Coordinates of C-alpha atoms in Angstrom, one line a residue:
X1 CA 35.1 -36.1 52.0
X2 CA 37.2 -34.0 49.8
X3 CA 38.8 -36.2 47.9
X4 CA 37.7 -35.9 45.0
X5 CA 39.1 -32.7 44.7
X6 CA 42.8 -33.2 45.4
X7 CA 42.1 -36.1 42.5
X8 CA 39.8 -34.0 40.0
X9 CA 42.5 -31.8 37.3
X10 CA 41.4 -30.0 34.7
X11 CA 41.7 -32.0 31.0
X12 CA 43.4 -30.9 28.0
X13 CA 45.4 -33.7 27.0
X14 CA 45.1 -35.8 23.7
X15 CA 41.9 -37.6 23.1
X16 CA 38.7 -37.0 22.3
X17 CA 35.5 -37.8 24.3
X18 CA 31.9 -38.6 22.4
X19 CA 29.2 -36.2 22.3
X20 CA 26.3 -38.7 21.9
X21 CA 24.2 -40.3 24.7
X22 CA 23.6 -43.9 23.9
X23 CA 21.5 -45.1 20.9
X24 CA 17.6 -44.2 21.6
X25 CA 18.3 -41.7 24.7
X26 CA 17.9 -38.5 25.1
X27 CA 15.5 -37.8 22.9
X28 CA 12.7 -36.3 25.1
X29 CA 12.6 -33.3 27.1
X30 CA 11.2 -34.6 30.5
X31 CA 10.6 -31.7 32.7
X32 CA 10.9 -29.0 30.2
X33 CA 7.5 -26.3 30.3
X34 CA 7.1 -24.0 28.2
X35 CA 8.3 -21.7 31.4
X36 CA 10.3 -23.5 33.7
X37 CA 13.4 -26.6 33.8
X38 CA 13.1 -29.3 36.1
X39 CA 16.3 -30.4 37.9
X40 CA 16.8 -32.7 41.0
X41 CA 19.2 -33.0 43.6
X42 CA 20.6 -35.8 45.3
X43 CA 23.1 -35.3 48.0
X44 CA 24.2 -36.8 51.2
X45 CA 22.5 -34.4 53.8
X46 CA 22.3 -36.2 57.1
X47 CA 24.2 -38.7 58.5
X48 CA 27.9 -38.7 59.8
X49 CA 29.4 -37.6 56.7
X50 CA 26.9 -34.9 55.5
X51 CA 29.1 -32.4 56.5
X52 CA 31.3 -32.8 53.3
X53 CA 28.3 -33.9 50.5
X54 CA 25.7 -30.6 51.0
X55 CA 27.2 -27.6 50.1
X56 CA 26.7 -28.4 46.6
X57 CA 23.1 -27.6 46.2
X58 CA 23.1 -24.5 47.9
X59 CA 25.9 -23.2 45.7
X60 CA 23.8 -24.6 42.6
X61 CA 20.1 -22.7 43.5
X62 CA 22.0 -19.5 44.1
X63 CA 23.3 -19.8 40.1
X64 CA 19.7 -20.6 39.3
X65 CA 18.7 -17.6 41.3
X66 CA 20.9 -15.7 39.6
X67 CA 20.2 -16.1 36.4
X68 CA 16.5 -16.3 37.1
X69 CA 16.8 -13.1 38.1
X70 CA 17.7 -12.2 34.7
X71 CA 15.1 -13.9 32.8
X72 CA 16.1 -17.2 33.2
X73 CA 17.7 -19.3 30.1
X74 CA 16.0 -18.7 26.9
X75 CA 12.9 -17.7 28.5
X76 CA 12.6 -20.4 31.0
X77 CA 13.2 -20.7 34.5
X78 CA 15.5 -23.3 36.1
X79 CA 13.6 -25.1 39.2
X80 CA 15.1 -27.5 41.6
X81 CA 12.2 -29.6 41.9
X82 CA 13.5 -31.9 44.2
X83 CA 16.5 -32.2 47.1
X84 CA 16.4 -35.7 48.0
X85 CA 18.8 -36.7 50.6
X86 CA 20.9 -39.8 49.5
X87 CA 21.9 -40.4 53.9
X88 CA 24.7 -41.8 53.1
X89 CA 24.1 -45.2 52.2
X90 CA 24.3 -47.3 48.7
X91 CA 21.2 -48.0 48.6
X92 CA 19.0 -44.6 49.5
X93 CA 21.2 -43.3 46.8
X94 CA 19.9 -45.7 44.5
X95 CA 16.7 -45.2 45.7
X96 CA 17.1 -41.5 45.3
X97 CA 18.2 -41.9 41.7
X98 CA 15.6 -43.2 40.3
X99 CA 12.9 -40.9 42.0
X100 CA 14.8 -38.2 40.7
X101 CA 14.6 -39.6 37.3
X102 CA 11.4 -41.7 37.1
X103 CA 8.9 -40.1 39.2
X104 CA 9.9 -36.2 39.5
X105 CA 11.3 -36.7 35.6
X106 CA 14.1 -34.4 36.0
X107 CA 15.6 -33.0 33.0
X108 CA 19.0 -33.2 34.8
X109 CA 20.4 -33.9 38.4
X110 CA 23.1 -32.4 40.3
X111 CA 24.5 -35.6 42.6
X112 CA 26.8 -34.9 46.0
X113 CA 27.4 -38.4 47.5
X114 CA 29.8 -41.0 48.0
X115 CA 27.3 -43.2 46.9
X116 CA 26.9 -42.1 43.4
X117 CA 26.2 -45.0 40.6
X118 CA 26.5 -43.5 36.9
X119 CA 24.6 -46.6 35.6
X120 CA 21.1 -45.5 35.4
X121 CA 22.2 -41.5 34.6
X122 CA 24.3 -43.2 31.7
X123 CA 21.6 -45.5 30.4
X124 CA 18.6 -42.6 30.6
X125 CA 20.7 -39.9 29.0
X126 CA 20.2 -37.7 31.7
X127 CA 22.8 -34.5 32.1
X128 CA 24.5 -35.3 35.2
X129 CA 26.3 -32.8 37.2
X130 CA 28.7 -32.6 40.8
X131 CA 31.2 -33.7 43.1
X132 CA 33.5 -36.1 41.3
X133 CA 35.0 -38.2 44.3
X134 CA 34.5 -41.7 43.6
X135 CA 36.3 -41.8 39.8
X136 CA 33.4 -43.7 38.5
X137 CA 32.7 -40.6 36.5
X138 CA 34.7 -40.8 33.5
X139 CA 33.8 -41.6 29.5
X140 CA 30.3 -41.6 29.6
X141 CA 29.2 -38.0 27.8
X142 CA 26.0 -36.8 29.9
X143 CA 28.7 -37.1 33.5
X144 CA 30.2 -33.8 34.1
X145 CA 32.4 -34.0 37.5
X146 CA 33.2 -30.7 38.9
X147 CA 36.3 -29.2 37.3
X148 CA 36.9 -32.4 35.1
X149 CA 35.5 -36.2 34.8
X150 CA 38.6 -37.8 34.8
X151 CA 40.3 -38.6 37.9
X152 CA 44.2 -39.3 38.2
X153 CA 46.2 -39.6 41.4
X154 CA 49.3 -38.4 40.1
X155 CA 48.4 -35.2 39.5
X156 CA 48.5 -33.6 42.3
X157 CA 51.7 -34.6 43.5
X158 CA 53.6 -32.0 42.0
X159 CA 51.9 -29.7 43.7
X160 CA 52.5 -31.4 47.1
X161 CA 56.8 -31.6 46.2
X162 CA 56.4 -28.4 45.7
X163 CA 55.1 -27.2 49.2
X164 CA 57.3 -29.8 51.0
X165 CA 60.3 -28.3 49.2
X166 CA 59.3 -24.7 49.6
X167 CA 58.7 -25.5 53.7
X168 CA 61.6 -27.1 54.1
X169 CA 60.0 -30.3 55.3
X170 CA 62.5 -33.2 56.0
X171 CA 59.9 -36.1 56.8
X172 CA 56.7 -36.7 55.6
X173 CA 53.5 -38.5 58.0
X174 CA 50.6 -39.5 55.9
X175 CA 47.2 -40.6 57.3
X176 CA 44.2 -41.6 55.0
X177 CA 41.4 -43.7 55.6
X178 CA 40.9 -47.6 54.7
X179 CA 38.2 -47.0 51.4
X180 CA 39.4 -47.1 48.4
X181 CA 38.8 -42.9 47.5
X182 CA 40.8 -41.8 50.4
X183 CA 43.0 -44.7 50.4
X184 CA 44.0 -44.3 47.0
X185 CA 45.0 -40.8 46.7
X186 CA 47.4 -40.6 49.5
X187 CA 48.8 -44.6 48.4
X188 CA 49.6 -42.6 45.1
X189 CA 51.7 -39.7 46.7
X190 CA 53.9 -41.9 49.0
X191 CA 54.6 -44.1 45.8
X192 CA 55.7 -40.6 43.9
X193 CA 57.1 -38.9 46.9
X194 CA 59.3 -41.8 47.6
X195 CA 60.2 -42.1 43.7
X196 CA 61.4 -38.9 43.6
X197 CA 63.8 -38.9 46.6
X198 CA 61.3 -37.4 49.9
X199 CA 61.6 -39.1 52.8
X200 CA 58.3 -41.2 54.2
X201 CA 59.0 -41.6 58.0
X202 CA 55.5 -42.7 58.9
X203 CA 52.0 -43.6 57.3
X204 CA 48.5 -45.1 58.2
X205 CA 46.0 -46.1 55.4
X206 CA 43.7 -48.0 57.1
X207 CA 42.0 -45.4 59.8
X208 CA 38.4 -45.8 59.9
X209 CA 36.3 -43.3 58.3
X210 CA 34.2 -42.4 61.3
X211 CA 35.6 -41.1 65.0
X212 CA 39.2 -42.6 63.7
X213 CA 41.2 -42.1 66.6
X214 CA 44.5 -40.8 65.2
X215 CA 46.1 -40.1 68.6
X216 CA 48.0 -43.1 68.1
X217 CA 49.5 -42.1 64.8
X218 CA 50.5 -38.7 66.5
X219 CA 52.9 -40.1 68.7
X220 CA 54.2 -42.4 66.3
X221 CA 54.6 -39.5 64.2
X222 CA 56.8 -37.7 66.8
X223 CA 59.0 -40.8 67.6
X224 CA 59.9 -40.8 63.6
X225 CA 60.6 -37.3 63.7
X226 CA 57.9 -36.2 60.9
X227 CA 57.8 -32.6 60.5
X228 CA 55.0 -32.9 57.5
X229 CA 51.6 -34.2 57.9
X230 CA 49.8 -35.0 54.2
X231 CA 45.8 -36.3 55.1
X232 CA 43.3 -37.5 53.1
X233 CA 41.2 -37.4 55.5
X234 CA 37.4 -35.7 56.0
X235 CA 37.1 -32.8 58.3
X236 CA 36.1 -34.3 61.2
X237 CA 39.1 -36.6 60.8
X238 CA 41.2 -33.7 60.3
X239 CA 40.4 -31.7 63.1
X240 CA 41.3 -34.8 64.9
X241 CA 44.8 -34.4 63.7
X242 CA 44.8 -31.1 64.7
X243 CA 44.0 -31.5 68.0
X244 CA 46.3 -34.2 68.5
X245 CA 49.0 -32.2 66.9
X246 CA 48.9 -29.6 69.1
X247 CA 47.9 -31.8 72.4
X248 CA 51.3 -33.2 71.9
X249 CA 53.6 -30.9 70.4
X250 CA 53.9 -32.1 67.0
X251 CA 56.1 -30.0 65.8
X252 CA 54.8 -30.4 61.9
X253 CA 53.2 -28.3 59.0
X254 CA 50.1 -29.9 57.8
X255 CA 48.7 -30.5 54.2
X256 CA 44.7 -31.2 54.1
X257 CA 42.9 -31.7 51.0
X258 CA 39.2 -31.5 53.0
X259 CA 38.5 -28.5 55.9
X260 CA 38.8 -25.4 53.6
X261 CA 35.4 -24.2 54.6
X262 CA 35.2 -20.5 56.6
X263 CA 32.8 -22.1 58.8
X264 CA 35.2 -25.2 59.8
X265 CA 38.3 -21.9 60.8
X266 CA 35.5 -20.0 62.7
X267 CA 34.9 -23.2 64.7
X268 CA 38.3 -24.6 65.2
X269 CA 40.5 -21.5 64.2
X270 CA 43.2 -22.3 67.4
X271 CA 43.6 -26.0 65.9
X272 CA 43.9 -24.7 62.3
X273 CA 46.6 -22.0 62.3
X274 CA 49.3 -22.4 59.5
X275 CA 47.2 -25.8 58.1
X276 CA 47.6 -26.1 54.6
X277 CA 44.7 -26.5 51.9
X278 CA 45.0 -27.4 47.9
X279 CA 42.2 -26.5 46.1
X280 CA 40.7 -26.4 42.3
X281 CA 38.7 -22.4 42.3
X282 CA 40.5 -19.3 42.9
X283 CA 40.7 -18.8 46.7
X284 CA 37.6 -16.8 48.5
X285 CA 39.9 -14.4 50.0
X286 CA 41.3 -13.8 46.5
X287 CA 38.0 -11.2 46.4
X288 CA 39.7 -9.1 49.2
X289 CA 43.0 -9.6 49.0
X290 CA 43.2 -8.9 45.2
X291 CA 39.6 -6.8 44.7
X292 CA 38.8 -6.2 40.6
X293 CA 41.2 -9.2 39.6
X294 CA 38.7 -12.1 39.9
X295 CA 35.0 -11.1 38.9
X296 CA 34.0 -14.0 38.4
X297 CA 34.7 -15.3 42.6
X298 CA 32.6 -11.4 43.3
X299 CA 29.9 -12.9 40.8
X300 CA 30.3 -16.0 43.3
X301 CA 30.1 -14.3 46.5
X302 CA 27.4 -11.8 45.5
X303 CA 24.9 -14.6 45.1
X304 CA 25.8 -16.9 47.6
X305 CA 25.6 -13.5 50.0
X306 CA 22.2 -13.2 48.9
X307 CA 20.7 -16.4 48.7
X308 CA 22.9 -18.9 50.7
X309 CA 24.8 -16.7 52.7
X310 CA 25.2 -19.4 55.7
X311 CA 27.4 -21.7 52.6
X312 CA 28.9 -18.2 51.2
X313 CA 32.4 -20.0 52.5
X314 CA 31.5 -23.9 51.2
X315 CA 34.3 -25.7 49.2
X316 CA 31.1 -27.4 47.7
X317 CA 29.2 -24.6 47.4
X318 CA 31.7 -23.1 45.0
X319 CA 31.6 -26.6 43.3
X320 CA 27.5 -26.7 43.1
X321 CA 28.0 -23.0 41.3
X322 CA 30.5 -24.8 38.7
X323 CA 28.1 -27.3 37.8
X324 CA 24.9 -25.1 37.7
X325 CA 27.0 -22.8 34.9
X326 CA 28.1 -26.0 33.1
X327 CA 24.6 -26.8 33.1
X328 CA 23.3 -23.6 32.4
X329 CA 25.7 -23.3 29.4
X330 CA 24.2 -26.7 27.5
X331 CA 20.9 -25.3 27.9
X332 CA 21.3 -22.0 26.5
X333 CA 23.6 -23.7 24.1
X334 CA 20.7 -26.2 23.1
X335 CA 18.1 -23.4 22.1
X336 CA 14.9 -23.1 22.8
X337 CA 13.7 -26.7 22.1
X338 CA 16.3 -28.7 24.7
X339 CA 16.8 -32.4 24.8
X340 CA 18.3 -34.2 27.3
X341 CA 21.3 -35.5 24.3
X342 CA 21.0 -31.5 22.6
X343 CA 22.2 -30.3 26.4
X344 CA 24.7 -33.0 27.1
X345 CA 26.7 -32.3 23.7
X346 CA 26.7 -28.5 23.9
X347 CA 29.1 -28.5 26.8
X348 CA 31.5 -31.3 25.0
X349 CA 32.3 -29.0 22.4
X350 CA 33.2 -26.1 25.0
X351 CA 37.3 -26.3 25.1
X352 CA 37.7 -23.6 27.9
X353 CA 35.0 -23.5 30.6
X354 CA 36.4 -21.4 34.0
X355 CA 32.9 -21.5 35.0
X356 CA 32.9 -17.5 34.4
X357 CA 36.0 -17.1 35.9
X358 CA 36.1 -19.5 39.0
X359 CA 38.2 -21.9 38.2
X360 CA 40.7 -23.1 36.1
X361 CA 40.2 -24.1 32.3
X362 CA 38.5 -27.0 31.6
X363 CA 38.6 -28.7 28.1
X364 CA 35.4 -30.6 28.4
X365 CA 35.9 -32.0 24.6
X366 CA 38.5 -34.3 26.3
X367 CA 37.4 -34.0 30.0
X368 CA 35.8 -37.0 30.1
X369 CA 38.4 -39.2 28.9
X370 CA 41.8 -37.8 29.7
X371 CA 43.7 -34.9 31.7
X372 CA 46.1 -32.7 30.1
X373 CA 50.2 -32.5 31.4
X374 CA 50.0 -29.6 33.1
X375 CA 48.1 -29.6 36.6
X376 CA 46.9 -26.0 38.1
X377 CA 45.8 -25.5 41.8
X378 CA 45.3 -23.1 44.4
X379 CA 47.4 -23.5 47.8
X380 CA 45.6 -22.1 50.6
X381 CA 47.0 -21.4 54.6
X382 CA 44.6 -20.8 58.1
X383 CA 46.3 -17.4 59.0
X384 CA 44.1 -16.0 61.9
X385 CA 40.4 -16.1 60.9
X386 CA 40.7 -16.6 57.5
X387 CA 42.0 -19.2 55.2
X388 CA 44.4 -16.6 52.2
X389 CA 46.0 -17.4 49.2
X390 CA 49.7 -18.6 49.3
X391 CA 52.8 -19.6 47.4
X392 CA 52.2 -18.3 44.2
X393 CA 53.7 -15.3 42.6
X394 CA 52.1 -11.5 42.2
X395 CA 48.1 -11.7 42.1
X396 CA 47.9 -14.8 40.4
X397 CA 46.4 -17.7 42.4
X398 CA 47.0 -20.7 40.5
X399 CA 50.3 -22.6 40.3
X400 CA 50.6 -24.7 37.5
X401 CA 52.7 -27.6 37.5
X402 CA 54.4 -30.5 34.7
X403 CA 52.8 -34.3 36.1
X404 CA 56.1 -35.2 35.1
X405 CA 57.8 -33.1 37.3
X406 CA 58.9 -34.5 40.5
X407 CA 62.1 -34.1 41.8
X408 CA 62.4 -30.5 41.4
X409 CA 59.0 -29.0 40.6
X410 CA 58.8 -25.3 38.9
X411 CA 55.7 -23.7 38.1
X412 CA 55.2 -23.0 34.7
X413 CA 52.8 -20.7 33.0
X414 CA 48.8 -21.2 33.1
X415 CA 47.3 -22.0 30.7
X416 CA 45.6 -19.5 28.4
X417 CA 42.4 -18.4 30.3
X418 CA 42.9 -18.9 33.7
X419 CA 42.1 -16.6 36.3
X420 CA 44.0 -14.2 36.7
X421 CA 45.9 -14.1 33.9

């Protein structure tokens, strides 16, 4: 479920977030040998939805690998001791938690699961890293979302009038599923899109989130005439969509914010042509298309080729690398005596993290608590076997766009450090 990332922007705004873990934690060093870091994984890695939760940890070892390679981080190397699979329920999750934290004492956790609970990582002090879908990451110092903590709706939506304007689309369908995540982000562009003057013919917020059967909403579609399908739905229910689409002759572009993975267009590549994806990192084909410009996706790829290369194409395998060099950057930051607080407050003094050139710039010393006026994604399209870069201008990736700007969105100039710039 990648919804998270259509919510997730990168935070610059006003504000300022605290650098301290609560009074009286994060003063020890749990898992920390003279030789090695202990970290632990939590992620949802069976089940219906697992699809979408465990491409973080593969992404996250092959950073550790990485720089382990080199000598590790001030003379220590970084070792997942533990992958527990969360199974997607509430309450292995929980359980998970605090095994992670309690019986492997794990200096810090990387977590991919829509069951995530910051309560216990907030109240231990424990640097907390990964998939930011839920929202429920925000304030709290030691909880480092991919790309940004905070979460607001509203910023993606100028990046949606945008490709609706530059396709020429007329009427807008929108599917998304009846939980709250899902739910939410879509509920937040039809409220905008509408604001702003773009015509809703059709939408459905209340599909199941397992085998939704959206053949229904497909004719419907086509008796309203859309010509523009936005989802919020996971890949499974997207490739539903697809299928129905084309089964019927739904004559309609289509806007996904989950299914970018290579491995989802080698399977379903005749469903998928001239789909739509928005995404947060520069583009994987960006290596090809623009070789030199973006070392920091050939850093990426080199590793993932060597030690993960069945992920190498992973939406959250590129979000597992992002939060092992967030990590990675506290440590070395902390010196060679780390504490759990030392390593959360590095990072919340860093004002321009890319993640060495992945993605765009994050300010972390207000990432927790606020996102800046300008929002910067990459648009993606399925063109034969590969998903490319679109839309924007020259070799630059990004397109970066006011929250304000509705009616008649421009993009305006990244920000300084972004890829590609």
């Amino acid at each position: 479920a990648a919804w998270g990332r259509a919510q997730t922007t990168p935070a610059g705004g006003s504000g300022s977030a605290a650098v301290q873990c609560p009074s009286g934690t994060g003063t020890g060093s749990p898992g920390v040998t003279p030789t090695a870091i202990k970290v632990a994984a939590i992620s949802t890695r069976t089940g219906p939805i697992s699809a979408d939760f465990s491409g973080l940890v593969p992404g996250l070892e092959a950073y550790f690998k990485s720089v382990d390679a080199k000598g590790g981080v001030n003379g220590r190397k970084l070792a997942l001791a533990s992958n527990l699979d969360a199974a997607g329920l509430s309450t292995q999750c929980d359980t998970a938690t605090h095994t992670a934290i309690d019986q492997d004492h794990a200096f810090a956790v990387a977590v991919s699961s829509f069951w995530f609970s910051p309560s216990y990582f907030v109240s231990t002090c424990t640097p907390t890293y990964g998939y930011n879908i839920n929202g429920n990451w925000t304030k709290a110092p030691n909880l480092f979302g991919a790309t940004g903590s905070t979460q607001t709706y509203k910023t993606i939506d100028p990046a949606v009038a945008y490709l609706l304007h530059k396709t020429h689309a007329k009427s807008l369908g929108v599917l998304a599923y009846g939980v709250s995540t899902s739910n939410a982000v879509c509920k937040a562009a039809i409220e905008r899109l509408k604001g702003a003057g773009y015509h809703i013919a059709f939408t459905d917020l209340k599909l199941p989130p397992i085998n939704a059967n959206v053949t229904p909403d497909v004719q419907r579609m086509q008796r309203a005439g859309v010509d523009f399908v936005l989802s919020c739905m996971t890949v499974t229910g997207n490739v539903a969509l697809a299928r129905a689409i084309q089964q019927y002759g739904l004559h309609a572009k289509q806007l996904w914010f989950d299914g970018a993975d290579q491995a989802v267009v080698d399977k379903y590549g005749s469903l998928l042509q001239g789909v739509y994806f928005n995404v947060q990192h520069v583009p994987i084909a960006a290596a090809k298309q623009y070789p030199g410009k973006y070392p920091g996706l050939e850093a990426y790829l080199r590793a993932m080729r060597r030690y993960a290369p069945k992920f190498v194409g992973t939406e959250l395998a590129v979000q597992g690398w992002e939060s092992a060099a967030l990590m990675v950057a506290g440590i070395k930051a902390a010196g060679s005596n780390p504490t759990q607080a030392s390593v959360v407050a590095a990072p919340n003094h860093l004002t321009n993290f890319t993640a060495g050139g992945l993605i765009h710039p994050v300010s972390w010393s207000t990432a927790h608590t606020s996102v800046s006026s300008t929002s910067c994604s990459a648009f993606e399209q399925v063109r034969g076997k590969s998903v490319v870069p679109v839309l924007a201008k020259g070799k630059q990736v990004f397109l970066c766009f006011t929250v304000s700007d509705m009616r008649d969105p421009h993009p305006v100039k990244p920000p300084p450090g972004t890829p590609g710039t």
